[in-house]
Amino acid sequence: MPTITRPDGSVVTRAAEAERLVRSLGLGVAKAAPAASLALGRVIAGRRLTDEDSRQILAANRHLLPASHVGADVFALFPGTPGLGTLRFHRCHTHADDEVRFILAGEGIFGFVLPGGDQIEIMVEAGDLLRVPAGTEHWFRLGPRRTVVAVRLFGANPDWRADYTGTEILFPTE
Ligand SMILES: [Fe+2]
């Protein structure tokens, strides 16, 4: 189970409590070692992702990805990536499709508004496969290393439109 944090900085250490929180959101959480590939090594070392790297990384990891989605691509963010300070997903939003991510390197932090209004953040790292159901209020931000390489899985309508909800994020901002 990935690390779950509350807005006061406390970590959910009881496995049963972590499972209850994940279940209450309907999240899919799984773990699989990402396939090692020359392309992934090149992307991490060079802090740059090309279309060819993306194709090779997807091919190497295809067998680890759920077959229920129609398409996939790779995204990569590094310190210095233009626009990093103004990530448009660091605001509460929902999507009409499931948001599915398989983390290949680095880490990312997904925040969620629980039924009832409490909030949690979940740190996902290499090997974490997370499915956020359509309609779930969430946000995304980078972790301490400011680096993430991940596969995005597409449903039938991959427009990535974010419907912003206006809910205030209770976690301290960076
Ligand atoms: Fe999102």
Coordinates of C-alpha atoms and ligand atoms in Angstrom, one line a residue:
M1 CA 0.0 0.0 0.0
P2 CA 1.5 3.4 -0.9
T3 CA 2.1 6.0 1.9
I4 CA -1.1 7.9 2.8
T5 CA -0.8 11.3 4.6
R6 CA -3.4 13.6 6.3
P7 CA -3.3 17.4 6.1
D8 CA -1.7 17.7 9.5
G9 CA 1.3 15.7 8.2
S10 CA 0.4 12.5 10.0
V11 CA 0.9 9.2 8.2
V12 CA -1.7 6.5 8.1
T13 CA 0.3 3.6 9.6
R14 CA -2.5 1.1 10.2
A15 CA -3.0 -1.1 7.2
A16 CA -6.7 -1.6 7.9
E17 CA -7.2 2.2 8.0
A18 CA -5.2 2.7 4.8
E19 CA -7.3 0.0 3.1
R20 CA -10.6 1.5 4.3
L21 CA -9.6 5.0 2.9
V22 CA -8.6 3.5 -0.5
R23 CA -11.8 1.5 -0.6
S24 CA -13.9 4.6 0.3
L25 CA -12.6 6.3 -2.8
G26 CA -12.9 3.2 -5.0
L27 CA -9.3 3.5 -6.0
G28 CA -7.5 0.7 -7.8
V29 CA -4.0 0.2 -6.2
A30 CA -1.6 -2.4 -7.6
K31 CA 2.1 -3.0 -7.7
A32 CA 4.4 -4.4 -10.5
A33 CA 8.0 -3.8 -11.2
P34 CA 8.4 -1.6 -14.3
A35 CA 10.3 -3.3 -17.1
A36 CA 13.9 -2.1 -17.4
S37 CA 14.6 -0.7 -20.8
L38 CA 17.4 1.3 -22.4
A39 CA 14.9 4.0 -23.3
L40 CA 13.8 4.5 -19.6
G41 CA 17.4 4.8 -18.6
R42 CA 18.0 7.3 -21.3
V43 CA 15.0 9.4 -20.3
I44 CA 16.0 9.5 -16.7
A45 CA 19.7 10.3 -17.4
G46 CA 18.9 12.9 -20.1
R47 CA 15.8 14.4 -18.4
R48 CA 14.2 14.3 -21.8
L49 CA 11.5 12.1 -23.4
T50 CA 11.3 11.6 -27.2
D51 CA 8.5 9.9 -29.1
E52 CA 10.8 7.0 -29.8
D53 CA 11.6 6.6 -26.1
S54 CA 7.9 6.7 -25.4
R55 CA 7.2 4.0 -27.9
Q56 CA 10.0 1.7 -26.6
I57 CA 8.9 2.2 -22.9
L58 CA 5.3 1.3 -23.7
A59 CA 6.3 -1.8 -25.7
A60 CA 8.5 -3.0 -22.8
N61 CA 5.8 -2.5 -20.2
R62 CA 2.7 -3.5 -22.3
H63 CA 2.3 -6.8 -20.5
L64 CA 2.1 -5.1 -17.1
L65 CA -0.7 -2.7 -18.1
P66 CA -4.4 -3.5 -17.7
A67 CA -6.1 -4.5 -20.9
S68 CA -9.3 -2.6 -20.1
H69 CA -8.0 0.7 -21.6
V70 CA -7.8 1.6 -25.3
G71 CA -4.5 3.5 -25.4
A72 CA -1.5 4.7 -23.5
D73 CA 1.3 7.2 -23.6
V74 CA 4.2 8.2 -21.4
F75 CA 4.8 11.5 -19.7
A76 CA 7.9 12.8 -17.9
L77 CA 8.4 15.8 -15.7
F78 CA 11.8 16.8 -14.3
P79 CA 13.3 19.8 -12.4
G80 CA 13.5 22.5 -15.1
T81 CA 10.5 21.2 -17.2
P82 CA 8.9 24.4 -18.4
G83 CA 5.6 25.2 -16.6
L84 CA 6.5 23.0 -13.6
G85 CA 5.5 25.6 -11.1
T86 CA 2.0 26.0 -12.5
L87 CA 0.9 22.4 -13.0
R88 CA -2.8 22.7 -14.0
F89 CA -3.6 19.5 -12.1
H90 CA -2.6 21.0 -8.7
R91 CA -6.2 22.1 -8.1
C92 CA -9.2 20.0 -7.1
H93 CA -10.8 18.5 -10.2
T94 CA -12.6 15.5 -11.7
H95 CA -12.5 13.8 -15.1
A96 CA -15.2 12.0 -17.1
D97 CA -12.9 9.1 -17.5
D98 CA -10.8 7.0 -15.1
E99 CA -7.3 8.4 -14.6
V100 CA -4.9 5.5 -14.6
R101 CA -1.2 5.9 -14.0
F102 CA 1.7 3.4 -13.9
I103 CA 4.7 5.0 -12.3
L104 CA 8.0 4.1 -13.9
A105 CA 10.4 6.4 -12.0
G106 CA 10.4 9.2 -9.5
E107 CA 7.3 9.8 -7.6
G108 CA 4.0 11.7 -7.6
I109 CA 1.5 12.7 -5.1
F110 CA -2.3 12.3 -5.6
G111 CA -4.6 14.1 -3.3
F112 CA -8.2 13.2 -2.7
V113 CA -11.4 14.6 -1.2
L114 CA -13.0 11.8 0.8
P115 CA -16.7 11.3 1.0
G116 CA -17.5 13.5 3.9
G117 CA -15.0 16.2 3.0
D118 CA -11.7 15.0 4.7
Q119 CA -8.6 14.9 2.5
I120 CA -5.7 12.6 2.1
E121 CA -2.6 12.5 -0.1
I122 CA -1.1 9.3 -1.5
M123 CA 2.5 9.1 -2.6
V124 CA 3.0 6.9 -5.7
E125 CA 6.4 5.6 -6.6
A126 CA 8.0 3.4 -9.3
G127 CA 5.9 0.3 -9.6
D128 CA 2.6 1.7 -8.4
L129 CA -0.4 1.4 -10.6
L130 CA -3.2 3.7 -9.6
R131 CA -6.7 3.9 -11.0
V132 CA -8.7 7.0 -10.0
P133 CA -12.4 6.4 -10.9
A134 CA -14.2 8.9 -13.1
G135 CA -15.8 11.6 -11.0
T136 CA -13.4 11.3 -8.1
E137 CA -12.3 14.7 -6.8
H138 CA -8.5 14.8 -6.8
W139 CA -5.4 16.7 -7.5
F140 CA -1.8 15.8 -8.5
R141 CA 1.5 17.4 -7.6
L142 CA 5.2 16.4 -7.8
G143 CA 7.1 14.8 -4.9
P144 CA 10.3 15.9 -3.3
R145 CA 12.5 14.9 -6.2
R146 CA 10.4 16.9 -8.7
T147 CA 10.7 14.0 -11.1
V148 CA 8.2 11.5 -12.4
V149 CA 8.0 9.3 -15.4
A150 CA 4.7 7.4 -15.9
V151 CA 2.4 5.7 -18.3
R152 CA -1.0 7.3 -18.8
L153 CA -3.8 4.9 -19.8
F154 CA -6.6 6.2 -21.9
G155 CA -10.3 5.3 -21.7
A156 CA -12.7 5.8 -24.6
N157 CA -12.6 9.7 -24.3
P158 CA -8.9 10.7 -23.8
D159 CA -9.3 14.4 -23.8
W160 CA -7.9 14.9 -20.3
R161 CA -10.3 17.7 -19.6
A162 CA -10.3 18.7 -15.9
D163 CA -13.5 19.9 -14.4
Y164 CA -12.3 22.1 -11.6
T165 CA -14.4 21.9 -8.4
G166 CA -13.1 24.9 -6.5
T167 CA -12.6 22.9 -3.4
E168 CA -9.7 24.3 -1.2
I169 CA -6.8 21.9 -0.8
L170 CA -6.1 21.5 2.9
F171 CA -2.5 20.4 2.6
P172 CA 0.2 23.1 2.9
T173 CA 1.3 24.4 -0.5
E174 CA 4.9 24.4 -1.6
Ligands
FE1 FE -6.6 14.4 -12.8

